[in-house]
Amino acid sequence: MRLLLVEDDAMIGEAVLQVLRAEHYAVDWVRDGVMADAALRSEQYDLVLLDLGLPQRDGLDVLRALRQRRATVPVLVATARDGVAERIAGLDAGADDYVLKPYDIDELLARIRALLRRSAGRGEPVFAHKGVSLNPATREATVHGLPILLSAREWAVLEALIARPGAVLSRAQLEEKLFSWKDDVSSNAVEVYVHGLRKKLGNDFIQNVRGLGYVVPRE
Ligand code: CA
């Protein structure tokens, strides 16, 4: 999953970035409203964590512009504990949820998981399909009840595919979920992770669709 973190405070931004990366999200971090707007226009994110008080351009303004473009990416706005008016303005400008600053990290992560779940049209917190299950809250993966170890990027590939069985994702779409700006993308990276996953899940769980990409078949 690829996240955009919009935060102008260097210390808070660095701390949140570390936490999100430790949870295996691919994260891009921008520090002002103009950069946030540019990133949102050029990249595909699964979720945005948006501080509202930003230099250059106000967070609410960035959010309104995003929704005017009819972008549906889930947005979690961050506001001060006493900022009731700001929270209401954020929700009415198109935010999906809010989180209070200073952050309670566990709550922040739980809200991110909940928003990702809702935006994928899922109610249940655990992905389960044909004997394979992934629990984003605990980071546990099992095959027929037995725990398996997945690397962060194997997890990201599998999560993207198992979230929508039957939907074909291209290599480029999978790369977007795997890498932030800072990472080098080697040309066969996705193939390498799919190969690793097949060893752990069995050869048929993820299938190639020639010329199109990869799919976890529905049946
Ligand atoms: Ca701020």
mmCIF file with all atom_site columns, C-alpha atoms and ligand atoms in Angstrom:
data_model
loop_
_atom_site.group_PDB
_atom_site.id
_atom_site.type_symbol
_atom_site.label_atom_id
_atom_site.label_alt_id
_atom_site.label_comp_id
_atom_site.label_asym_id
_atom_site.label_entity_id
_atom_site.label_seq_id
_atom_site.pdbx_PDB_ins_code
_atom_site.Cartn_x
_atom_site.Cartn_y
_atom_site.Cartn_z
_atom_site.occupancy
_atom_site.B_iso_or_equiv
_atom_site.pdbx_formal_charge
_atom_site.auth_seq_id
_atom_site.auth_comp_id
_atom_site.auth_asym_id
_atom_site.auth_atom_id
_atom_site.pdbx_PDB_model_num
ATOM   1   C  CA . MET A 1 1   ? 0.000   0.000   0.000   1.00 0.00 ? 1   MET A CA 1
ATOM   2   C  CA . ARG A 1 2   ? 1.317   3.409   -0.927  1.00 0.00 ? 2   ARG A CA 1
ATOM   3   C  CA . LEU A 1 3   ? 0.668   6.382   1.348   1.00 0.00 ? 3   LEU A CA 1
ATOM   4   C  CA . LEU A 1 4   ? 1.257   10.112  1.049   1.00 0.00 ? 4   LEU A CA 1
ATOM   5   C  CA . LEU A 1 5   ? 2.281   11.780  4.293   1.00 0.00 ? 5   LEU A CA 1
ATOM   6   C  CA . VAL A 1 6   ? 1.740   15.564  4.329   1.00 0.00 ? 6   VAL A CA 1
ATOM   7   C  CA . GLU A 1 7   ? 3.404   17.087  7.391   1.00 0.00 ? 7   GLU A CA 1
ATOM   8   C  CA . ASP A 1 8   ? 5.420   20.296  7.733   1.00 0.00 ? 8   ASP A CA 1
ATOM   9   C  CA . ASP A 1 9   ? 6.874   19.601  11.184  1.00 0.00 ? 9   ASP A CA 1
ATOM   10  C  CA . ALA A 1 10  ? 10.209  17.848  10.590  1.00 0.00 ? 10  ALA A CA 1
ATOM   11  C  CA . MET A 1 11  ? 10.295  15.946  13.877  1.00 0.00 ? 11  MET A CA 1
ATOM   12  C  CA . ILE A 1 12  ? 6.708   14.721  13.711  1.00 0.00 ? 12  ILE A CA 1
ATOM   13  C  CA . GLY A 1 13  ? 7.070   13.880  10.015  1.00 0.00 ? 13  GLY A CA 1
ATOM   14  C  CA . GLU A 1 14  ? 10.223  11.857  10.573  1.00 0.00 ? 14  GLU A CA 1
ATOM   15  C  CA . ALA A 1 15  ? 8.652   9.949   13.475  1.00 0.00 ? 15  ALA A CA 1
ATOM   16  C  CA . VAL A 1 16  ? 5.440   9.134   11.575  1.00 0.00 ? 16  VAL A CA 1
ATOM   17  C  CA . LEU A 1 17  ? 7.444   8.146   8.501   1.00 0.00 ? 17  LEU A CA 1
ATOM   18  C  CA . GLN A 1 18  ? 9.448   5.628   10.532  1.00 0.00 ? 18  GLN A CA 1
ATOM   19  C  CA . VAL A 1 19  ? 6.321   4.138   12.070  1.00 0.00 ? 19  VAL A CA 1
ATOM   20  C  CA . LEU A 1 20  ? 4.531   3.792   8.718   1.00 0.00 ? 20  LEU A CA 1
ATOM   21  C  CA . ARG A 1 21  ? 7.565   2.247   7.038   1.00 0.00 ? 21  ARG A CA 1
ATOM   22  C  CA . ALA A 1 22  ? 7.930   -0.202  9.912   1.00 0.00 ? 22  ALA A CA 1
ATOM   23  C  CA . GLU A 1 23  ? 4.354   -1.254  9.090   1.00 0.00 ? 23  GLU A CA 1
ATOM   24  C  CA . HIS A 1 24  ? 5.536   -1.922  5.521   1.00 0.00 ? 24  HIS A CA 1
ATOM   25  C  CA . TYR A 1 25  ? 3.694   0.907   3.853   1.00 0.00 ? 25  TYR A CA 1
ATOM   26  C  CA . ALA A 1 26  ? 5.485   2.586   0.937   1.00 0.00 ? 26  ALA A CA 1
ATOM   27  C  CA . VAL A 1 27  ? 5.436   6.257   1.980   1.00 0.00 ? 27  VAL A CA 1
ATOM   28  C  CA . ASP A 1 28  ? 6.171   9.537   0.228   1.00 0.00 ? 28  ASP A CA 1
ATOM   29  C  CA . TRP A 1 29  ? 6.569   12.533  2.538   1.00 0.00 ? 29  TRP A CA 1
ATOM   30  C  CA . VAL A 1 30  ? 5.934   16.138  1.485   1.00 0.00 ? 30  VAL A CA 1
ATOM   31  C  CA . ARG A 1 31  ? 6.123   19.180  3.753   1.00 0.00 ? 31  ARG A CA 1
ATOM   32  C  CA . ASP A 1 32  ? 3.946   21.852  2.217   1.00 0.00 ? 32  ASP A CA 1
ATOM   33  C  CA . GLY A 1 33  ? 0.643   22.285  0.452   1.00 0.00 ? 33  GLY A CA 1
ATOM   34  C  CA . VAL A 1 34  ? 2.067   22.978  -2.995  1.00 0.00 ? 34  VAL A CA 1
ATOM   35  C  CA . MET A 1 35  ? 4.166   19.803  -2.938  1.00 0.00 ? 35  MET A CA 1
ATOM   36  C  CA . ALA A 1 36  ? 1.177   17.853  -1.634  1.00 0.00 ? 36  ALA A CA 1
ATOM   37  C  CA . ASP A 1 37  ? -0.969  19.074  -4.501  1.00 0.00 ? 37  ASP A CA 1
ATOM   38  C  CA . ALA A 1 38  ? 1.743   18.196  -7.040  1.00 0.00 ? 38  ALA A CA 1
ATOM   39  C  CA . ALA A 1 39  ? 2.207   14.696  -5.586  1.00 0.00 ? 39  ALA A CA 1
ATOM   40  C  CA . LEU A 1 40  ? -1.543  14.062  -5.596  1.00 0.00 ? 40  LEU A CA 1
ATOM   41  C  CA . ARG A 1 41  ? -1.768  15.121  -9.224  1.00 0.00 ? 41  ARG A CA 1
ATOM   42  C  CA . SER A 1 42  ? 1.083   12.902  -10.405 1.00 0.00 ? 42  SER A CA 1
ATOM   43  C  CA . GLU A 1 43  ? 0.977   9.730   -8.277  1.00 0.00 ? 43  GLU A CA 1
ATOM   44  C  CA . GLN A 1 44  ? -1.568  7.098   -7.301  1.00 0.00 ? 44  GLN A CA 1
ATOM   45  C  CA . TYR A 1 45  ? -1.919  6.674   -3.541  1.00 0.00 ? 45  TYR A CA 1
ATOM   46  C  CA . ASP A 1 46  ? -3.992  4.274   -1.476  1.00 0.00 ? 46  ASP A CA 1
ATOM   47  C  CA . LEU A 1 47  ? -4.359  6.812   1.343   1.00 0.00 ? 47  LEU A CA 1
ATOM   48  C  CA . VAL A 1 48  ? -3.352  10.356  2.318   1.00 0.00 ? 48  VAL A CA 1
ATOM   49  C  CA . LEU A 1 49  ? -2.509  11.484  5.848   1.00 0.00 ? 49  LEU A CA 1
ATOM   50  C  CA . LEU A 1 50  ? -2.993  15.235  5.617   1.00 0.00 ? 50  LEU A CA 1
ATOM   51  C  CA . ASP A 1 51  ? -1.973  17.782  8.222   1.00 0.00 ? 51  ASP A CA 1
ATOM   52  C  CA . LEU A 1 52  ? -4.257  20.798  7.752   1.00 0.00 ? 52  LEU A CA 1
ATOM   53  C  CA . GLY A 1 53  ? -1.938  23.577  8.934   1.00 0.00 ? 53  GLY A CA 1
ATOM   54  C  CA . LEU A 1 54  ? 0.635   23.763  6.138   1.00 0.00 ? 54  LEU A CA 1
ATOM   55  C  CA . PRO A 1 55  ? 2.967   26.372  4.625   1.00 0.00 ? 55  PRO A CA 1
ATOM   56  C  CA . GLN A 1 56  ? 2.555   27.584  1.005   1.00 0.00 ? 56  GLN A CA 1
ATOM   57  C  CA . ARG A 1 57  ? -0.957  26.254  0.646   1.00 0.00 ? 57  ARG A CA 1
ATOM   58  C  CA . ASP A 1 58  ? -3.510  25.331  3.286   1.00 0.00 ? 58  ASP A CA 1
ATOM   59  C  CA . GLY A 1 59  ? -4.373  21.641  3.758   1.00 0.00 ? 59  GLY A CA 1
ATOM   60  C  CA . LEU A 1 60  ? -8.098  22.313  3.376   1.00 0.00 ? 60  LEU A CA 1
ATOM   61  C  CA . ASP A 1 61  ? -7.416  23.990  0.065   1.00 0.00 ? 61  ASP A CA 1
ATOM   62  C  CA . VAL A 1 62  ? -5.393  20.997  -1.158  1.00 0.00 ? 62  VAL A CA 1
ATOM   63  C  CA . LEU A 1 63  ? -8.206  18.693  -0.091  1.00 0.00 ? 63  LEU A CA 1
ATOM   64  C  CA . ARG A 1 64  ? -10.906 20.731  -1.833  1.00 0.00 ? 64  ARG A CA 1
ATOM   65  C  CA . ALA A 1 65  ? -8.874  20.771  -5.051  1.00 0.00 ? 65  ALA A CA 1
ATOM   66  C  CA . LEU A 1 66  ? -8.397  16.996  -4.803  1.00 0.00 ? 66  LEU A CA 1
ATOM   67  C  CA . ARG A 1 67  ? -12.128 16.365  -4.459  1.00 0.00 ? 67  ARG A CA 1
ATOM   68  C  CA . GLN A 1 68  ? -12.941 18.844  -7.230  1.00 0.00 ? 68  GLN A CA 1
ATOM   69  C  CA . ARG A 1 69  ? -10.880 16.595  -9.497  1.00 0.00 ? 69  ARG A CA 1
ATOM   70  C  CA . ARG A 1 70  ? -13.181 13.783  -8.328  1.00 0.00 ? 70  ARG A CA 1
ATOM   71  C  CA . ALA A 1 71  ? -10.287 11.845  -6.840  1.00 0.00 ? 71  ALA A CA 1
ATOM   72  C  CA . THR A 1 72  ? -11.597 9.173   -4.473  1.00 0.00 ? 72  THR A CA 1
ATOM   73  C  CA . VAL A 1 73  ? -8.381  8.411   -2.570  1.00 0.00 ? 73  VAL A CA 1
ATOM   74  C  CA . PRO A 1 74  ? -9.177  8.113   1.168   1.00 0.00 ? 74  PRO A CA 1
ATOM   75  C  CA . VAL A 1 75  ? -7.985  11.114  3.180   1.00 0.00 ? 75  VAL A CA 1
ATOM   76  C  CA . LEU A 1 76  ? -7.299  11.140  6.911   1.00 0.00 ? 76  LEU A CA 1
ATOM   77  C  CA . VAL A 1 77  ? -6.889  14.695  8.212   1.00 0.00 ? 77  VAL A CA 1
ATOM   78  C  CA . ALA A 1 78  ? -4.752  15.480  11.248  1.00 0.00 ? 78  ALA A CA 1
ATOM   79  C  CA . THR A 1 79  ? -5.915  18.283  13.512  1.00 0.00 ? 79  THR A CA 1
ATOM   80  C  CA . ALA A 1 80  ? -5.160  19.655  16.952  1.00 0.00 ? 80  ALA A CA 1
ATOM   81  C  CA . ARG A 1 81  ? -7.003  18.152  19.907  1.00 0.00 ? 81  ARG A CA 1
ATOM   82  C  CA . ASP A 1 82  ? -9.025  21.343  20.450  1.00 0.00 ? 82  ASP A CA 1
ATOM   83  C  CA . GLY A 1 83  ? -9.632  21.962  16.743  1.00 0.00 ? 83  GLY A CA 1
ATOM   84  C  CA . VAL A 1 84  ? -13.290 20.956  16.492  1.00 0.00 ? 84  VAL A CA 1
ATOM   85  C  CA . ALA A 1 85  ? -14.092 23.573  13.845  1.00 0.00 ? 85  ALA A CA 1
ATOM   86  C  CA . GLU A 1 86  ? -11.089 22.455  11.802  1.00 0.00 ? 86  GLU A CA 1
ATOM   87  C  CA . ARG A 1 87  ? -12.160 18.808  11.964  1.00 0.00 ? 87  ARG A CA 1
ATOM   88  C  CA . ILE A 1 88  ? -15.662 19.670  10.797  1.00 0.00 ? 88  ILE A CA 1
ATOM   89  C  CA . ALA A 1 89  ? -14.268 21.787  7.960   1.00 0.00 ? 89  ALA A CA 1
ATOM   90  C  CA . GLY A 1 90  ? -11.970 18.903  6.977   1.00 0.00 ? 90  GLY A CA 1
ATOM   91  C  CA . LEU A 1 91  ? -14.763 16.343  6.887   1.00 0.00 ? 91  LEU A CA 1
ATOM   92  C  CA . ASP A 1 92  ? -17.004 18.691  4.932   1.00 0.00 ? 92  ASP A CA 1
ATOM   93  C  CA . ALA A 1 93  ? -14.192 19.375  2.461   1.00 0.00 ? 93  ALA A CA 1
ATOM   94  C  CA . GLY A 1 94  ? -14.021 15.668  1.630   1.00 0.00 ? 94  GLY A CA 1
ATOM   95  C  CA . ALA A 1 95  ? -11.908 14.007  4.330   1.00 0.00 ? 95  ALA A CA 1
ATOM   96  C  CA . ASP A 1 96  ? -12.978 10.467  5.221   1.00 0.00 ? 96  ASP A CA 1
ATOM   97  C  CA . ASP A 1 97  ? -11.838 10.535  8.826   1.00 0.00 ? 97  ASP A CA 1
ATOM   98  C  CA . TYR A 1 98  ? -9.662  12.542  11.201  1.00 0.00 ? 98  TYR A CA 1
ATOM   99  C  CA . VAL A 1 99  ? -6.976  11.831  13.722  1.00 0.00 ? 99  VAL A CA 1
ATOM   100 C  CA . LEU A 1 100 ? -5.868  14.034  16.613  1.00 0.00 ? 100 LEU A CA 1
ATOM   101 C  CA . LYS A 1 101 ? -2.417  15.500  17.179  1.00 0.00 ? 101 LYS A CA 1
ATOM   102 C  CA . PRO A 1 102 ? -0.264  14.765  19.057  1.00 0.00 ? 102 PRO A CA 1
ATOM   103 C  CA . TYR A 1 103 ? -0.741  11.327  17.555  1.00 0.00 ? 103 TYR A CA 1
ATOM   104 C  CA . ASP A 1 104 ? -1.577  8.213   19.444  1.00 0.00 ? 104 ASP A CA 1
ATOM   105 C  CA . ILE A 1 105 ? 0.363   5.946   17.084  1.00 0.00 ? 105 ILE A CA 1
ATOM   106 C  CA . ASP A 1 106 ? -1.716  2.805   17.658  1.00 0.00 ? 106 ASP A CA 1
ATOM   107 C  CA . GLU A 1 107 ? -4.905  4.745   16.981  1.00 0.00 ? 107 GLU A CA 1
ATOM   108 C  CA . LEU A 1 108 ? -3.395  6.319   13.860  1.00 0.00 ? 108 LEU A CA 1
ATOM   109 C  CA . LEU A 1 109 ? -2.451  2.889   12.481  1.00 0.00 ? 109 LEU A CA 1
ATOM   110 C  CA . ALA A 1 110 ? -5.876  1.432   13.290  1.00 0.00 ? 110 ALA A CA 1
ATOM   111 C  CA . ARG A 1 111 ? -7.634  4.326   11.527  1.00 0.00 ? 111 ARG A CA 1
ATOM   112 C  CA . ILE A 1 112 ? -5.401  3.855   8.492   1.00 0.00 ? 112 ILE A CA 1
ATOM   113 C  CA . ARG A 1 113 ? -6.257  0.139   8.351   1.00 0.00 ? 113 ARG A CA 1
ATOM   114 C  CA . ALA A 1 114 ? -9.956  0.886   8.745   1.00 0.00 ? 114 ALA A CA 1
ATOM   115 C  CA . LEU A 1 115 ? -9.919  3.459   5.941   1.00 0.00 ? 115 LEU A CA 1
ATOM   116 C  CA . LEU A 1 116 ? -7.995  1.170   3.596   1.00 0.00 ? 116 LEU A CA 1
ATOM   117 C  CA . ARG A 1 117 ? -10.508 -1.566  4.339   1.00 0.00 ? 117 ARG A CA 1
ATOM   118 C  CA . ARG A 1 118 ? -13.491 0.675   3.675   1.00 0.00 ? 118 ARG A CA 1
ATOM   119 C  CA . SER A 1 119 ? -12.027 2.086   0.492   1.00 0.00 ? 119 SER A CA 1
ATOM   120 C  CA . ALA A 1 120 ? -11.552 -1.463  -0.800  1.00 0.00 ? 120 ALA A CA 1
ATOM   121 C  CA . GLY A 1 121 ? -15.226 -2.146  -0.029  1.00 0.00 ? 121 GLY A CA 1
ATOM   122 C  CA . ARG A 1 122 ? -14.402 -4.699  2.625   1.00 0.00 ? 122 ARG A CA 1
ATOM   123 C  CA . GLY A 1 123 ? -16.022 -5.086  5.998   1.00 0.00 ? 123 GLY A CA 1
ATOM   124 C  CA . GLU A 1 124 ? -13.930 -7.862  7.447   1.00 0.00 ? 124 GLU A CA 1
ATOM   125 C  CA . PRO A 1 125 ? -10.521 -6.959  8.874   1.00 0.00 ? 125 PRO A CA 1
ATOM   126 C  CA . VAL A 1 126 ? -8.714  -10.094 7.669   1.00 0.00 ? 126 VAL A CA 1
ATOM   127 C  CA . PHE A 1 127 ? -8.124  -11.053 4.038   1.00 0.00 ? 127 PHE A CA 1
ATOM   128 C  CA . ALA A 1 128 ? -8.945  -14.711 3.501   1.00 0.00 ? 128 ALA A CA 1
ATOM   129 C  CA . HIS A 1 129 ? -9.079  -16.538 0.202   1.00 0.00 ? 129 HIS A CA 1
ATOM   130 C  CA . LYS A 1 130 ? -8.671  -20.196 -0.690  1.00 0.00 ? 130 LYS A CA 1
ATOM   131 C  CA . GLY A 1 131 ? -6.792  -21.181 2.468   1.00 0.00 ? 131 GLY A CA 1
ATOM   132 C  CA . VAL A 1 132 ? -4.545  -18.104 2.565   1.00 0.00 ? 132 VAL A CA 1
ATOM   133 C  CA . SER A 1 133 ? -5.165  -15.419 5.166   1.00 0.00 ? 133 SER A CA 1
ATOM   134 C  CA . LEU A 1 134 ? -3.535  -12.042 5.848   1.00 0.00 ? 134 LEU A CA 1
ATOM   135 C  CA . ASN A 1 135 ? -4.209  -10.000 8.961   1.00 0.00 ? 135 ASN A CA 1
ATOM   136 C  CA . PRO A 1 136 ? -3.034  -6.390  8.432   1.00 0.00 ? 136 PRO A CA 1
ATOM   137 C  CA . ALA A 1 137 ? -3.430  -5.535  12.132  1.00 0.00 ? 137 ALA A CA 1
ATOM   138 C  CA . THR A 1 138 ? -1.123  -8.289  13.387  1.00 0.00 ? 138 THR A CA 1
ATOM   139 C  CA . ARG A 1 139 ? 0.906   -8.760  10.173  1.00 0.00 ? 139 ARG A CA 1
ATOM   140 C  CA . GLU A 1 140 ? 0.265   -12.488 10.404  1.00 0.00 ? 140 GLU A CA 1
ATOM   141 C  CA . ALA A 1 141 ? -0.009  -14.586 7.274   1.00 0.00 ? 141 ALA A CA 1
ATOM   142 C  CA . THR A 1 142 ? -1.151  -18.194 7.235   1.00 0.00 ? 142 THR A CA 1
ATOM   143 C  CA . VAL A 1 143 ? -1.617  -20.959 4.677   1.00 0.00 ? 143 VAL A CA 1
ATOM   144 C  CA . HIS A 1 144 ? -4.217  -23.514 5.751   1.00 0.00 ? 144 HIS A CA 1
ATOM   145 C  CA . GLY A 1 145 ? -3.803  -22.275 9.307   1.00 0.00 ? 145 GLY A CA 1
ATOM   146 C  CA . LEU A 1 146 ? -0.027  -22.557 9.376   1.00 0.00 ? 146 LEU A CA 1
ATOM   147 C  CA . PRO A 1 147 ? 1.969   -19.341 9.815   1.00 0.00 ? 147 PRO A CA 1
ATOM   148 C  CA . ILE A 1 148 ? 4.312   -18.310 7.005   1.00 0.00 ? 148 ILE A CA 1
ATOM   149 C  CA . LEU A 1 149 ? 6.907   -15.546 6.888   1.00 0.00 ? 149 LEU A CA 1
ATOM   150 C  CA . LEU A 1 150 ? 6.581   -12.942 4.159   1.00 0.00 ? 150 LEU A CA 1
ATOM   151 C  CA . SER A 1 151 ? 8.996   -10.114 3.401   1.00 0.00 ? 151 SER A CA 1
ATOM   152 C  CA . ALA A 1 152 ? 7.525   -6.615  3.470   1.00 0.00 ? 152 ALA A CA 1
ATOM   153 C  CA . ARG A 1 153 ? 7.332   -6.498  -0.305  1.00 0.00 ? 153 ARG A CA 1
ATOM   154 C  CA . GLU A 1 154 ? 5.944   -9.989  -0.706  1.00 0.00 ? 154 GLU A CA 1
ATOM   155 C  CA . TRP A 1 155 ? 3.258   -8.913  1.735   1.00 0.00 ? 155 TRP A CA 1
ATOM   156 C  CA . ALA A 1 156 ? 2.524   -5.771  -0.287  1.00 0.00 ? 156 ALA A CA 1
ATOM   157 C  CA . VAL A 1 157 ? 2.160   -7.713  -3.556  1.00 0.00 ? 157 VAL A CA 1
ATOM   158 C  CA . LEU A 1 158 ? -0.044  -10.371 -1.994  1.00 0.00 ? 158 LEU A CA 1
ATOM   159 C  CA . GLU A 1 159 ? -2.207  -7.835  -0.163  1.00 0.00 ? 159 GLU A CA 1
ATOM   160 C  CA . ALA A 1 160 ? -2.846  -5.898  -3.372  1.00 0.00 ? 160 ALA A CA 1
ATOM   161 C  CA . LEU A 1 161 ? -3.874  -9.060  -5.238  1.00 0.00 ? 161 LEU A CA 1
ATOM   162 C  CA . ILE A 1 162 ? -5.858  -10.845 -2.530  1.00 0.00 ? 162 ILE A CA 1
ATOM   163 C  CA . ALA A 1 163 ? -7.808  -7.642  -1.801  1.00 0.00 ? 163 ALA A CA 1
ATOM   164 C  CA . ARG A 1 164 ? -9.634  -8.114  -5.109  1.00 0.00 ? 164 ARG A CA 1
ATOM   165 C  CA . PRO A 1 165 ? -9.684  -11.722 -6.276  1.00 0.00 ? 165 PRO A CA 1
ATOM   166 C  CA . GLY A 1 166 ? -10.313 -11.914 -10.007 1.00 0.00 ? 166 GLY A CA 1
ATOM   167 C  CA . ALA A 1 167 ? -8.919  -8.414  -10.693 1.00 0.00 ? 167 ALA A CA 1
ATOM   168 C  CA . VAL A 1 168 ? -5.776  -8.327  -12.845 1.00 0.00 ? 168 VAL A CA 1
ATOM   169 C  CA . LEU A 1 169 ? -3.081  -5.901  -11.688 1.00 0.00 ? 169 LEU A CA 1
ATOM   170 C  CA . SER A 1 170 ? -0.333  -4.869  -14.098 1.00 0.00 ? 170 SER A CA 1
ATOM   171 C  CA . ARG A 1 171 ? 3.302   -4.862  -13.095 1.00 0.00 ? 171 ARG A CA 1
ATOM   172 C  CA . ALA A 1 172 ? 3.200   -1.044  -13.058 1.00 0.00 ? 172 ALA A CA 1
ATOM   173 C  CA . GLN A 1 173 ? 0.194   -1.050  -10.722 1.00 0.00 ? 173 GLN A CA 1
ATOM   174 C  CA . LEU A 1 174 ? 1.939   -3.435  -8.357  1.00 0.00 ? 174 LEU A CA 1
ATOM   175 C  CA . GLU A 1 175 ? 5.144   -1.382  -8.480  1.00 0.00 ? 175 GLU A CA 1
ATOM   176 C  CA . GLU A 1 176 ? 3.169   1.696   -7.424  1.00 0.00 ? 176 GLU A CA 1
ATOM   177 C  CA . LYS A 1 177 ? 2.031   -0.104  -4.296  1.00 0.00 ? 177 LYS A CA 1
ATOM   178 C  CA . LEU A 1 178 ? 5.546   -1.285  -3.538  1.00 0.00 ? 178 LEU A CA 1
ATOM   179 C  CA . PHE A 1 179 ? 7.807   1.670   -3.982  1.00 0.00 ? 179 PHE A CA 1
ATOM   180 C  CA . SER A 1 180 ? 8.031   5.233   -2.794  1.00 0.00 ? 180 SER A CA 1
ATOM   181 C  CA . TRP A 1 181 ? 10.081  7.910   -4.563  1.00 0.00 ? 181 TRP A CA 1
ATOM   182 C  CA . LYS A 1 182 ? 13.164  7.058   -2.625  1.00 0.00 ? 182 LYS A CA 1
ATOM   183 C  CA . ASP A 1 183 ? 13.358  3.441   -3.724  1.00 0.00 ? 183 ASP A CA 1
ATOM   184 C  CA . ASP A 1 184 ? 15.112  2.140   -6.787  1.00 0.00 ? 184 ASP A CA 1
ATOM   185 C  CA . VAL A 1 185 ? 12.850  -0.038  -8.848  1.00 0.00 ? 185 VAL A CA 1
ATOM   186 C  CA . SER A 1 186 ? 14.657  -2.852  -10.564 1.00 0.00 ? 186 SER A CA 1
ATOM   187 C  CA . SER A 1 187 ? 12.913  -3.978  -13.705 1.00 0.00 ? 187 SER A CA 1
ATOM   188 C  CA . ASN A 1 188 ? 12.128  -7.501  -12.549 1.00 0.00 ? 188 ASN A CA 1
ATOM   189 C  CA . ALA A 1 189 ? 11.302  -6.704  -8.912  1.00 0.00 ? 189 ALA A CA 1
ATOM   190 C  CA . VAL A 1 190 ? 7.634   -7.694  -9.086  1.00 0.00 ? 190 VAL A CA 1
ATOM   191 C  CA . GLU A 1 191 ? 8.501   -11.014 -10.765 1.00 0.00 ? 191 GLU A CA 1
ATOM   192 C  CA . VAL A 1 192 ? 10.964  -11.741 -7.967  1.00 0.00 ? 192 VAL A CA 1
ATOM   193 C  CA . TYR A 1 193 ? 8.348   -11.166 -5.264  1.00 0.00 ? 193 TYR A CA 1
ATOM   194 C  CA . VAL A 1 194 ? 5.726   -13.221 -7.113  1.00 0.00 ? 194 VAL A CA 1
ATOM   195 C  CA . HIS A 1 195 ? 8.253   -16.024 -7.450  1.00 0.00 ? 195 HIS A CA 1
ATOM   196 C  CA . GLY A 1 196 ? 8.923   -15.881 -3.684  1.00 0.00 ? 196 GLY A CA 1
ATOM   197 C  CA . LEU A 1 197 ? 5.187   -15.913 -2.960  1.00 0.00 ? 197 LEU A CA 1
ATOM   198 C  CA . ARG A 1 198 ? 4.579   -18.941 -5.180  1.00 0.00 ? 198 ARG A CA 1
ATOM   199 C  CA . LYS A 1 199 ? 7.153   -20.897 -3.235  1.00 0.00 ? 199 LYS A CA 1
ATOM   200 C  CA . LYS A 1 200 ? 5.276   -20.138 -0.036  1.00 0.00 ? 200 LYS A CA 1
ATOM   201 C  CA . LEU A 1 201 ? 1.668   -20.294 -1.251  1.00 0.00 ? 201 LEU A CA 1
ATOM   202 C  CA . GLY A 1 202 ? 1.845   -22.865 -4.020  1.00 0.00 ? 202 GLY A CA 1
ATOM   203 C  CA . ASN A 1 203 ? 2.266   -22.270 -7.737  1.00 0.00 ? 203 ASN A CA 1
ATOM   204 C  CA . ASP A 1 204 ? -1.370  -21.647 -8.594  1.00 0.00 ? 204 ASP A CA 1
ATOM   205 C  CA . PHE A 1 205 ? -2.411  -19.066 -6.019  1.00 0.00 ? 205 PHE A CA 1
ATOM   206 C  CA . ILE A 1 206 ? -1.096  -16.144 -8.087  1.00 0.00 ? 206 ILE A CA 1
ATOM   207 C  CA . GLN A 1 207 ? -1.447  -16.538 -11.837 1.00 0.00 ? 207 GLN A CA 1
ATOM   208 C  CA . ASN A 1 208 ? 0.072   -14.698 -14.791 1.00 0.00 ? 208 ASN A CA 1
ATOM   209 C  CA . VAL A 1 209 ? -2.257  -13.171 -17.303 1.00 0.00 ? 209 VAL A CA 1
ATOM   210 C  CA . ARG A 1 210 ? -0.110  -12.946 -20.377 1.00 0.00 ? 210 ARG A CA 1
ATOM   211 C  CA . GLY A 1 211 ? 0.686   -9.367  -21.358 1.00 0.00 ? 211 GLY A CA 1
ATOM   212 C  CA . LEU A 1 212 ? -1.591  -7.947  -18.672 1.00 0.00 ? 212 LEU A CA 1
ATOM   213 C  CA . GLY A 1 213 ? -0.238  -8.777  -15.242 1.00 0.00 ? 213 GLY A CA 1
ATOM   214 C  CA . TYR A 1 214 ? -1.103  -10.924 -12.250 1.00 0.00 ? 214 TYR A CA 1
ATOM   215 C  CA . VAL A 1 215 ? -4.284  -12.154 -10.628 1.00 0.00 ? 215 VAL A CA 1
ATOM   216 C  CA . VAL A 1 216 ? -5.440  -14.174 -7.650  1.00 0.00 ? 216 VAL A CA 1
ATOM   217 C  CA . PRO A 1 217 ? -8.227  -16.110 -9.368  1.00 0.00 ? 217 PRO A CA 1
ATOM   218 C  CA . ARG A 1 218 ? -11.651 -15.849 -7.798  1.00 0.00 ? 218 ARG A CA 1
ATOM   219 C  CA . GLU A 1 219 ? -12.218 -19.612 -7.880  1.00 0.00 ? 219 GLU A CA 1
HETATM 220 CA CA . CA  B 2 .   ? 1.346   21.695  10.586  1.00 0.00 ? 1   CA  B CA 1
#
